[in-house]
CSV table of C-alpha atoms and ligand atoms in Angstrom, one decimal:
chain,number,residue,atom,x,y,z
A,4,MET,CA,-91.2,13.6,-14.1
A,5,LEU,CA,-87.0,13.2,-14.4
A,6,ASP,CA,-85.6,15.4,-11.6
A,7,TYR,CA,-82.0,14.1,-10.8
A,8,PHE,CA,-80.1,17.2,-9.0
A,9,ASP,CA,-83.6,17.4,-7.0
A,10,MET,CA,-84.7,21.1,-8.6
A,11,GLU,CA,-88.5,20.5,-7.5
A,12,SER,CA,-87.3,20.6,-3.9
A,13,THR,CA,-86.2,25.1,-4.7
A,14,LEU,CA,-89.8,25.2,-5.6
A,15,SER,CA,-91.4,27.6,-3.3
A,16,GLU,CA,-95.6,27.0,-2.5
A,17,GLU,CA,-97.2,28.6,-5.2
A,18,GLU,CA,-94.8,27.0,-8.0
A,19,ARG,CA,-95.3,23.4,-6.5
A,20,LEU,CA,-99.5,23.9,-6.5
A,21,LEU,CA,-99.3,25.1,-10.4
A,22,VAL,CA,-97.9,22.0,-11.3
A,23,ASP,CA,-99.8,20.1,-10.1
A,24,SER,CA,-102.3,22.1,-10.4
A,25,ALA,CA,-101.1,21.4,-14.6
A,26,ARG,CA,-100.6,17.9,-13.8
A,27,SER,CA,-104.2,17.0,-12.6
A,28,PHE,CA,-105.1,19.2,-15.3
A,29,ILE,CA,-104.1,17.7,-18.3
A,30,ASP,CA,-104.5,13.8,-16.1
A,31,GLY,CA,-108.1,15.1,-15.6
A,32,GLU,CA,-109.2,17.0,-19.3
A,33,VAL,CA,-107.1,16.6,-21.6
A,34,PRO,CA,-108.2,14.2,-24.0
A,35,ASP,CA,-105.6,11.6,-26.1
A,36,MET,CA,-103.5,13.3,-27.5
A,37,GLY,CA,-102.1,11.5,-30.0
A,38,ASP,CA,-105.6,11.2,-31.3
A,39,HIS,CA,-105.9,15.0,-32.0
A,40,TRP,CA,-101.7,14.3,-33.2
A,41,ILE,CA,-104.0,11.9,-35.7
A,42,ASP,CA,-107.0,13.5,-37.0
A,43,GLY,CA,-104.9,17.0,-37.4
A,44,THR,CA,-107.1,18.6,-34.9
A,45,PHE,CA,-106.9,20.4,-31.2
A,46,PRO,CA,-109.2,19.9,-28.6
A,47,THR,CA,-110.9,23.2,-28.9
A,48,GLU,CA,-112.6,22.1,-25.3
A,49,LEU,CA,-109.9,23.5,-23.9
A,50,VAL,CA,-109.4,26.7,-24.6
A,51,PRO,CA,-112.0,28.0,-21.8
A,52,LYS,CA,-110.5,25.3,-20.0
A,53,MET,CA,-107.2,26.4,-19.8
A,54,GLY,CA,-108.1,30.2,-19.5
A,55,GLU,CA,-109.8,29.2,-16.5
A,56,MET,CA,-107.0,27.7,-15.0
A,57,GLY,CA,-105.0,30.5,-15.5
A,58,PHE,CA,-102.8,29.3,-18.1
A,59,TYR,CA,-102.6,32.3,-20.8
A,60,ALA,CA,-100.2,34.8,-19.6
A,61,PRO,CA,-100.0,33.8,-16.0
A,62,ASN,CA,-97.3,35.8,-14.8
A,63,LEU,CA,-98.5,39.0,-16.5
A,64,ASP,CA,-100.0,41.0,-13.5
A,65,GLY,CA,-103.3,43.1,-13.6
A,66,TYR,CA,-106.6,42.7,-15.5
A,67,GLY,CA,-107.1,39.2,-13.6
A,68,LEU,CA,-104.5,38.0,-14.3
A,69,PRO,CA,-102.4,35.9,-11.6
A,70,ASP,CA,-98.9,37.2,-11.8
A,71,VAL,CA,-97.4,34.1,-10.8
A,72,SER,CA,-93.1,34.1,-11.0
A,73,GLU,CA,-91.0,33.8,-13.9
A,74,ARG,CA,-90.0,30.3,-12.9
A,75,ALA,CA,-93.7,29.3,-12.1
A,76,TYR,CA,-95.0,30.4,-15.8
A,77,GLY,CA,-91.7,28.6,-17.1
A,78,LEU,CA,-93.0,25.2,-15.3
A,79,LEU,CA,-95.9,25.3,-16.1
A,80,MET,CA,-95.1,25.2,-19.9
A,81,ARG,CA,-92.9,21.9,-19.3
A,82,GLU,CA,-96.2,20.2,-18.6
A,83,LEU,CA,-98.2,21.4,-20.8
A,84,GLU,CA,-95.7,20.5,-23.3
A,85,ALA,CA,-94.5,17.3,-21.7
A,86,CYS,CA,-98.3,16.2,-22.8
A,87,ASP,CA,-97.9,17.9,-26.2
A,88,SER,CA,-96.5,20.7,-27.8
A,89,GLY,CA,-99.5,22.1,-29.5
A,90,LEU,CA,-100.9,22.2,-26.0
A,91,ARG,CA,-98.1,24.5,-25.4
A,92,SER,CA,-98.2,26.8,-28.4
A,93,MET,CA,-101.9,27.0,-27.5
A,94,ALA,CA,-100.9,28.7,-24.0
A,95,SER,CA,-97.3,30.5,-25.8
A,96,VAL,CA,-99.4,32.2,-28.9
A,97,GLN,CA,-102.3,33.1,-26.5
A,98,GLY,CA,-100.4,34.8,-23.3
A,99,ALA,CA,-96.6,35.6,-24.7
A,100,LEU,CA,-97.2,36.7,-28.1
A,101,VAL,CA,-100.8,38.1,-28.2
A,102,MET,CA,-101.5,39.1,-24.7
A,103,TYR,CA,-98.0,39.7,-23.7
A,104,PRO,CA,-97.6,42.6,-26.6
A,105,ILE,CA,-100.6,44.2,-25.6
A,106,HIS,CA,-100.0,44.3,-21.9
A,107,ALA,CA,-96.4,46.0,-23.0
A,108,PHE,CA,-97.6,48.2,-25.7
A,109,GLY,CA,-101.1,48.8,-26.1
A,110,SER,CA,-103.7,51.4,-24.9
A,111,ASP,CA,-105.8,51.4,-21.6
A,112,GLU,CA,-108.5,50.3,-23.8
A,113,GLN,CA,-106.9,47.8,-25.5
A,114,LYS,CA,-106.1,46.1,-22.4
A,115,GLU,CA,-109.7,46.2,-20.8
A,116,GLU,CA,-110.9,45.0,-24.6
A,117,TRP,CA,-108.9,42.0,-24.2
A,118,LEU,CA,-106.6,41.1,-21.9
A,119,PRO,CA,-110.3,39.6,-19.6
A,120,ARG,CA,-111.1,38.4,-22.5
A,121,LEU,CA,-108.0,36.9,-23.7
A,122,GLY,CA,-107.2,35.3,-20.0
A,123,ALA,CA,-110.1,33.8,-19.7
A,124,GLY,CA,-110.0,32.2,-22.8
A,125,GLU,CA,-113.5,33.6,-24.0
A,126,ALA,CA,-111.4,34.8,-26.8
A,127,VAL,CA,-108.3,33.0,-28.8
A,128,GLY,CA,-105.6,35.8,-30.4
A,129,CYS,CA,-103.1,34.7,-33.1
A,130,PHE,CA,-99.4,36.4,-34.3
A,131,GLY,CA,-99.0,37.1,-37.1
A,132,LEU,CA,-95.6,37.7,-38.0
A,133,THR,CA,-94.2,34.9,-41.3
A,134,GLU,CA,-94.9,36.1,-44.9
A,135,PRO,CA,-94.8,34.2,-47.6
A,136,GLU,CA,-91.7,35.3,-48.5
A,137,HIS,CA,-90.3,36.3,-45.1
A,138,GLY,CA,-89.7,34.2,-42.6
A,139,SER,CA,-86.2,34.1,-40.6
A,140,ASN,CA,-85.9,37.8,-41.9
A,141,PRO,CA,-89.2,39.5,-41.3
A,142,SER,CA,-87.9,42.7,-41.0
A,143,ALA,CA,-88.0,42.7,-44.6
A,144,MET,CA,-91.6,42.2,-44.6
A,145,GLU,CA,-94.3,43.2,-46.9
A,146,THR,CA,-97.2,43.8,-45.5
A,147,MET,CA,-98.2,47.5,-45.1
A,148,ALA,CA,-100.7,50.1,-43.5
A,149,GLU,CA,-101.2,53.3,-44.7
A,150,PRO,CA,-103.2,56.2,-43.0
A,151,ASP,CA,-106.4,57.1,-44.5
A,152,GLY,CA,-108.4,59.3,-42.2
A,153,ASP,CA,-109.2,57.9,-39.4
A,154,LYS,CA,-108.2,54.6,-40.0
A,155,TYR,CA,-105.4,52.3,-41.3
A,156,VAL,CA,-105.8,50.5,-44.0
A,157,LEU,CA,-104.0,47.3,-43.9
A,158,ASN,CA,-102.8,44.7,-47.1
A,159,GLY,CA,-100.2,41.8,-47.3
A,160,SER,CA,-100.5,38.3,-46.4
A,161,LYS,CA,-98.7,36.1,-43.4
A,162,THR,CA,-98.6,32.3,-43.0
A,163,TRP,CA,-97.7,29.5,-40.7
A,164,ILE,CA,-100.2,31.3,-38.4
A,165,THR,CA,-100.7,29.3,-35.0
A,166,ASN,CA,-104.6,29.7,-34.7
A,167,SER,CA,-105.9,31.7,-37.2
A,168,PRO,CA,-108.7,29.6,-38.0
A,169,ILE,CA,-110.3,30.1,-35.2
A,170,ALA,CA,-109.1,33.2,-33.8
A,171,ASP,CA,-110.9,36.9,-33.2
A,172,VAL,CA,-108.4,38.5,-32.9
A,173,ALA,CA,-104.9,38.9,-34.4
A,174,VAL,CA,-102.2,41.4,-33.8
A,175,VAL,CA,-100.7,41.8,-37.2
A,176,TRP,CA,-96.8,43.5,-37.5
A,177,ALA,CA,-96.8,45.7,-40.5
A,178,LYS,CA,-95.2,48.7,-41.8
A,179,ASP,CA,-96.7,52.1,-40.9
A,180,HIS,CA,-96.6,54.4,-44.5
A,181,GLY,CA,-97.8,56.7,-42.2
A,182,GLU,CA,-94.2,57.8,-40.5
A,183,GLU,CA,-90.8,58.2,-41.8
A,184,GLY,CA,-88.9,55.5,-42.4
A,185,THR,CA,-92.0,52.9,-42.3
A,186,PRO,CA,-91.4,51.8,-38.8
A,187,VAL,CA,-92.8,48.4,-38.1
A,188,ARG,CA,-95.7,48.6,-35.7
A,189,GLY,CA,-98.1,45.7,-34.8
A,190,PHE,CA,-101.6,46.1,-35.6
A,191,LEU,CA,-105.2,44.9,-33.1
A,192,VAL,CA,-107.1,43.5,-36.6
A,193,GLU,CA,-110.6,41.4,-35.7
A,194,THR,CA,-110.9,38.5,-37.9
A,195,ASP,CA,-114.1,39.2,-38.8
A,196,ARG,CA,-113.4,42.5,-40.5
A,197,ASP,CA,-114.4,42.4,-44.2
A,198,GLY,CA,-111.3,42.2,-46.5
A,199,VAL,CA,-109.8,39.1,-43.8
A,200,THR,CA,-109.3,35.4,-44.7
A,201,THR,CA,-107.4,32.7,-42.2
A,202,ASN,CA,-107.1,29.7,-44.6
A,203,LYS,CA,-105.9,25.9,-42.5
A,204,ILE,CA,-103.1,24.8,-43.4
A,205,ASP,CA,-103.6,21.1,-43.7
A,206,GLU,CA,-100.7,19.1,-45.3
A,207,LYS,CA,-98.8,19.2,-41.7
A,208,LEU,CA,-96.8,16.9,-40.6
A,209,SER,CA,-95.8,18.0,-37.6
A,210,LEU,CA,-97.7,20.1,-34.3
A,211,ARG,CA,-100.6,18.2,-36.3
A,212,ALA,CA,-102.7,18.6,-32.9
A,213,SER,CA,-101.8,22.6,-33.6
A,214,ILE,CA,-104.2,25.0,-35.9
A,215,THR,CA,-102.2,26.8,-38.5
A,216,GLY,CA,-103.6,28.7,-41.2
A,217,GLU,CA,-102.4,31.9,-43.1
A,218,ILE,CA,-104.1,35.7,-42.8
A,219,SER,CA,-104.7,37.3,-46.0
A,220,LEU,CA,-105.3,41.1,-45.6
A,221,GLN,CA,-106.5,43.1,-48.4
A,222,ASN,CA,-108.0,46.6,-47.9
A,223,VAL,CA,-108.8,45.7,-44.5
A,224,ARG,CA,-109.8,48.9,-43.0
A,225,VAL,CA,-109.1,49.3,-38.7
A,226,PRO,CA,-109.6,52.4,-36.4
A,227,ALA,CA,-106.1,53.7,-36.0
A,228,GLU,CA,-106.8,53.5,-32.1
A,229,ASN,CA,-106.6,49.7,-33.3
A,230,ARG,CA,-102.7,50.7,-33.8
A,231,LEU,CA,-100.1,49.4,-31.0
A,232,PRO,CA,-99.1,52.7,-29.3
A,233,GLY,CA,-96.4,51.7,-27.2
A,234,VAL,CA,-94.0,50.2,-29.6
A,235,SER,CA,-92.6,51.1,-32.8
A,236,GLY,CA,-89.8,48.8,-35.0
A,237,MET,CA,-88.6,45.6,-35.0
A,238,LYS,CA,-88.1,45.2,-31.5
A,239,GLY,CA,-92.2,45.3,-31.2
A,240,PRO,CA,-92.4,41.8,-32.5
A,241,LEU,CA,-88.8,40.3,-31.2
A,242,SER,CA,-89.8,41.3,-27.6
A,243,CYS,CA,-93.0,39.0,-27.6
A,244,LEU,CA,-90.8,36.0,-29.0
A,245,THR,CA,-88.2,36.5,-26.5
A,246,GLN,CA,-91.5,35.8,-24.0
A,247,ALA,CA,-92.4,33.1,-25.8
A,248,ARG,CA,-89.3,31.7,-26.8
A,249,TYR,CA,-88.5,31.9,-22.4
A,250,GLY,CA,-91.9,29.5,-22.2
A,251,ILE,CA,-90.7,26.8,-25.2
A,252,ALA,CA,-86.4,26.3,-23.4
A,253,TRP,CA,-89.1,24.9,-20.8
A,254,GLY,CA,-91.8,23.4,-22.6
A,255,ALA,CA,-88.8,21.4,-24.5
A,256,VAL,CA,-87.6,20.1,-21.3
A,257,GLY,CA,-91.3,18.8,-20.7
A,258,ALA,CA,-91.2,16.8,-24.2
A,259,ALA,CA,-87.3,15.4,-23.8
A,260,ALA,CA,-88.6,14.5,-19.8
A,261,ASP,CA,-91.8,12.5,-21.3
A,262,CYS,CA,-90.4,10.6,-23.7
A,263,PHE,CA,-87.5,9.8,-21.3
A,264,GLU,CA,-90.0,8.1,-18.8
A,265,VAL,CA,-91.8,6.3,-21.4
A,266,ALA,CA,-88.4,4.6,-22.6
A,267,ARG,CA,-87.7,3.5,-19.4
A,268,GLU,CA,-91.0,2.8,-18.6
A,269,TYR,CA,-90.6,0.5,-22.2
A,270,ALA,CA,-87.4,-1.2,-21.0
A,271,THR,CA,-87.8,-2.3,-17.8
A,272,ASP,CA,-91.1,-4.2,-18.7
A,273,ARG,CA,-89.9,-4.8,-22.8
A,274,GLU,CA,-88.4,-8.5,-22.6
A,275,GLN,CA,-86.1,-10.0,-25.5
A,276,PHE,CA,-83.6,-12.6,-24.9
A,277,GLY,CA,-84.8,-14.1,-21.9
A,278,LYS,CA,-84.9,-10.5,-20.1
A,279,PRO,CA,-85.8,-6.9,-20.1
A,280,ILE,CA,-84.0,-4.9,-22.4
A,281,GLY,CA,-83.6,-2.2,-19.9
A,282,GLY,CA,-80.8,-4.2,-18.1
A,283,PHE,CA,-78.0,-4.4,-21.6
A,284,GLN,CA,-76.0,-2.1,-21.7
A,285,LEU,CA,-76.6,-0.3,-24.8
A,286,GLN,CA,-80.0,0.5,-23.8
A,287,GLN,CA,-78.6,1.7,-20.6
A,288,GLU,CA,-76.0,3.8,-22.2
A,289,LYS,CA,-79.2,5.2,-24.0
A,290,LEU,CA,-80.8,5.7,-20.2
A,291,ALA,CA,-77.7,7.3,-19.3
A,292,GLU,CA,-77.1,9.9,-22.1
A,293,MET,CA,-80.5,10.5,-22.3
A,294,ALA,CA,-80.8,11.9,-18.5
A,295,THR,CA,-77.3,13.9,-19.2
A,296,GLN,CA,-79.0,15.7,-21.5
A,297,ILE,CA,-82.0,15.9,-20.0
A,298,THR,CA,-80.8,17.3,-17.0
A,299,LEU,CA,-78.2,19.7,-18.3
A,300,ALA,CA,-82.0,21.4,-20.2
A,301,GLN,CA,-83.5,21.0,-17.2
A,302,LEU,CA,-80.8,23.3,-15.2
A,303,LEU,CA,-80.6,26.1,-18.0
A,304,ALA,CA,-84.3,26.8,-18.0
A,305,HIS,CA,-84.0,27.3,-13.6
A,306,ARG,CA,-81.4,29.7,-14.3
A,307,LEU,CA,-82.6,31.3,-16.8
A,308,ALA,CA,-85.5,32.0,-15.2
A,309,ASP,CA,-83.4,33.0,-12.2
A,310,LEU,CA,-81.8,36.0,-14.9
A,311,LYS,CA,-85.5,37.1,-16.1
A,312,GLU,CA,-87.1,37.5,-12.7
A,313,ALA,CA,-83.8,39.1,-12.0
A,314,GLY,CA,-84.6,41.3,-14.9
A,315,GLU,CA,-81.1,40.3,-16.3
A,316,MET,CA,-82.4,38.1,-19.2
A,317,ARG,CA,-80.9,39.3,-22.4
A,318,PRO,CA,-82.4,37.9,-25.5
A,319,GLN,CA,-78.9,35.8,-26.5
A,320,HIS,CA,-79.5,34.1,-23.0
A,321,VAL,CA,-83.0,32.8,-24.3
A,322,SER,CA,-81.6,31.8,-27.8
A,323,MET,CA,-78.7,29.7,-26.4
A,324,ALA,CA,-81.4,27.9,-23.7
A,325,LYS,CA,-84.2,27.6,-26.6
A,326,ARG,CA,-81.5,26.3,-29.0
A,327,ASN,CA,-80.1,24.2,-26.7
A,328,ASN,CA,-83.1,22.2,-25.1
A,329,VAL,CA,-84.9,22.0,-28.4
A,330,ARG,CA,-82.0,20.1,-29.8
A,331,THR,CA,-81.8,18.2,-26.5
A,332,ALA,CA,-85.1,17.1,-27.0
A,333,ARG,CA,-85.2,16.5,-30.8
A,334,ASP,CA,-82.3,14.4,-30.6
A,335,GLN,CA,-83.7,12.4,-27.1
A,336,SER,CA,-87.5,11.9,-28.9
A,337,ARG,CA,-85.4,9.8,-31.7
A,338,ILE,CA,-83.3,7.9,-29.1
A,339,ALA,CA,-86.4,7.1,-27.2
A,340,ARG,CA,-88.6,6.1,-30.2
A,341,GLU,CA,-86.0,3.8,-30.8
A,342,MET,CA,-86.0,2.1,-27.8
A,343,LEU,CA,-89.6,0.9,-27.9
A,344,GLY,CA,-88.8,-0.3,-31.4
A,345,GLY,CA,-91.6,-1.4,-34.1
A,346,ASN,CA,-94.2,-0.1,-31.6
A,347,GLY,CA,-92.1,3.3,-31.3
A,348,ILE,CA,-93.6,4.7,-34.5
A,349,THR,CA,-97.3,4.1,-33.5
A,350,ALA,CA,-98.9,6.8,-31.8
A,351,ASP,CA,-99.4,4.6,-29.0
A,352,TYR,CA,-96.3,6.3,-27.2
A,353,SER,CA,-96.0,9.7,-27.6
A,354,PRO,CA,-91.5,9.7,-28.3
A,355,MET,CA,-92.7,10.0,-32.2
A,356,ARG,CA,-95.2,12.2,-31.8
A,357,HIS,CA,-93.3,14.6,-29.3
A,358,MET,CA,-90.2,13.5,-32.3
A,359,ALA,CA,-92.0,15.1,-35.3
A,360,ASN,CA,-93.9,17.7,-33.3
A,361,MET,CA,-89.9,19.5,-32.4
A,362,GLU,CA,-89.1,20.1,-35.9
A,363,THR,CA,-91.4,22.7,-35.9
A,364,VAL,CA,-90.0,23.8,-32.7
A,365,TYR,CA,-87.0,23.7,-33.8
A,366,THR,CA,-88.4,25.8,-36.9
A,367,TYR,CA,-90.4,28.3,-35.4
A,368,GLU,CA,-89.7,31.4,-32.9
A,369,GLY,CA,-86.5,31.4,-35.0
A,370,THR,CA,-84.8,28.2,-36.1
A,371,HIS,CA,-81.5,26.2,-34.7
A,372,ASP,CA,-80.1,28.4,-37.5
A,373,ILE,CA,-80.7,31.1,-36.4
A,374,HIS,CA,-80.0,30.9,-33.0
A,375,THR,CA,-77.1,30.1,-33.8
A,376,LEU,CA,-76.1,33.6,-35.9
A,377,ILE,CA,-77.4,35.2,-33.0
A,378,LEU,CA,-75.3,33.6,-30.5
A,379,GLY,CA,-71.9,33.9,-33.3
A,380,GLU,CA,-73.0,37.8,-32.5
A,381,ASP,CA,-73.3,38.1,-29.6
A,382,LEU,CA,-69.7,36.2,-29.3
A,383,THR,CA,-67.5,38.1,-32.0
A,384,GLY,CA,-69.6,41.2,-32.1
A,385,MET,CA,-69.6,40.4,-36.0
A,386,GLN,CA,-72.8,40.0,-37.7
A,387,ALA,CA,-73.3,36.4,-40.1
A,388,TYR,CA,-77.2,36.6,-40.8
A,389,GLN,CA,-75.8,38.0,-44.2
B,3,FAD,C1,-96.3,24.7,-37.4
B,3,FAD,C2,-95.6,25.8,-37.1
B,3,FAD,C3,-96.9,27.4,-36.3
B,3,FAD,C4,-95.8,28.6,-36.7
B,3,FAD,N1,-96.3,30.4,-36.4
B,3,FAD,C5,-96.4,31.3,-36.4
B,3,FAD,C6,-97.2,31.9,-35.3
B,3,FAD,O1,-97.3,31.9,-34.9
B,3,FAD,N2,-96.6,33.3,-36.7
B,3,FAD,C7,-95.5,33.4,-37.3
B,3,FAD,O2,-95.1,34.6,-37.4
B,3,FAD,N3,-94.9,33.1,-37.5
B,3,FAD,C8,-95.5,31.3,-37.3
B,3,FAD,N4,-94.3,30.1,-37.6
B,3,FAD,C9,-93.6,30.2,-38.8
B,3,FAD,C10,-92.2,30.0,-38.4
B,3,FAD,O3,-91.1,31.2,-37.3
B,3,FAD,C11,-90.8,30.7,-39.5
B,3,FAD,O4,-91.1,28.9,-40.4
B,3,FAD,C12,-89.6,30.4,-39.2
B,3,FAD,O5,-89.1,31.6,-38.8
B,3,FAD,C13,-88.4,30.1,-40.4
B,3,FAD,O6,-89.3,30.9,-41.8
B,3,FAD,P1,-89.0,30.0,-43.3
B,3,FAD,O7,-90.2,28.6,-42.7
B,3,FAD,O8,-89.8,31.3,-43.9
B,3,FAD,O9,-88.0,30.0,-43.4
B,3,FAD,P2,-86.7,30.4,-44.3
B,3,FAD,O10,-86.0,32.0,-43.5
B,3,FAD,O11,-87.1,30.4,-45.5
B,3,FAD,O12,-85.6,29.5,-44.1
B,3,FAD,C14,-85.2,28.8,-44.9
B,3,FAD,C15,-83.8,27.6,-44.1
B,3,FAD,O13,-82.7,28.7,-44.1
B,3,FAD,C16,-82.2,28.7,-43.2
B,3,FAD,N5,-81.9,29.6,-42.9
B,3,FAD,C17,-82.3,31.7,-43.1
B,3,FAD,N6,-81.5,32.5,-43.1
B,3,FAD,C18,-80.1,32.0,-42.6
B,3,FAD,C19,-79.0,33.0,-42.3
B,3,FAD,N7,-78.7,34.2,-42.8
B,3,FAD,N8,-78.2,32.3,-42.3
B,3,FAD,C20,-78.0,31.0,-42.6
B,3,FAD,N9,-79.3,29.9,-42.9
B,3,FAD,C21,-79.8,30.6,-42.9
B,3,FAD,C22,-83.4,28.3,-41.5
B,3,FAD,O14,-82.2,28.4,-40.7
B,3,FAD,C23,-84.1,27.4,-42.6
B,3,FAD,O15,-82.9,26.4,-42.7
B,3,FAD,C24,-94.4,29.5,-37.4
B,3,FAD,C25,-93.9,28.1,-38.5
B,3,FAD,C26,-94.8,26.7,-38.0
B,3,FAD,C27,-94.0,25.6,-38.9
């Protein structure tokens, strides 16, 4: 993988080991993601295998979790997304959006029940925040939880939920009507409860090798103990998104770097007008720009890891890195596709698959626009959302 400024030489032994094991896992165990992308399927046999490898929330501690460095976790996301954004999304949702809130805000019973199983990939989780009418502004959500004796009754609908059709448990964010001001609270909702349905969304032209669905909740009764006790308000879901966006900032580097390597190899092999196309200045300019932009994204990800490890990372740092690195991957995958000519539009080569995936990655976990507004507010002190 492209490493123009030799950042790999700064990795610890643990970080190096994780990169190597992720690469050999992808080479040895992961089927052709181009085929899965075409079929619109996720290779579900990988779910427990990724658990065995320790790929879910490896940066958390306790409950048998590996507790690796934040940089090691980021590097893992990079390697997974170099293969396919669907693979990284599986690990991101399970780790950063489901295990993280249970770890950070759950009761001891919730942690003991779910963290070992989710970490091992014996259970699948999903994160239900987005609603049909409320995407970029989730604080306007309509899903509600009403107390009824020792239970809560949940009603509402969530959409665009990664893994909901295969999930055993959903972290559902809902307005708690039992509390003054109806704050947003997280609820662990087992998907086999009466009143829960999780229809699959089939018509995607992006992130096709990932299962996406809805969650419909109709008078779903859950014990009051299923509420996450440790957080109230939007900081609950937003703190999960900060964790996941950190992984995306790293993952996008992987997707872009894979496109670069494919384009460089193609430019070396493919001959036109009697010589490899990589020998023409126009193609060299593309490679030079691609390598520069990917290197900048990589350096940003490494610095972000340092800040996270030191406990100094702010959500706005993550917004800048997610915003920049995904835009880089989106732009550069397109250049790589172009360099492959007609072959570039097939699933035999990864750039157009990455390019299409990036449309989702650019949109979820805060759209590019929303991260622009987060940065704008941070830089001016004035918020411009509405
Ligand atoms: C494949 C996929 C998987 C997903 N997985 C999950 C998941 O697991 N869990 C989950 O909860 N959600 C998930 N999402 C949902 C995702 O987070 C939302 O799609 C995203 O937040 C944007 O919301 P929206 O689609 O409703 O767009 P909207 O919010 O309707 O935005 C539409 C457009 O308006 C722009 N816009 C919105 N507000 C403003 C403003 N104030 N100023 C300027 N422009 C604005 C946006 O940038 C965008 O371009 C997923 C989405 C996809 C596509």
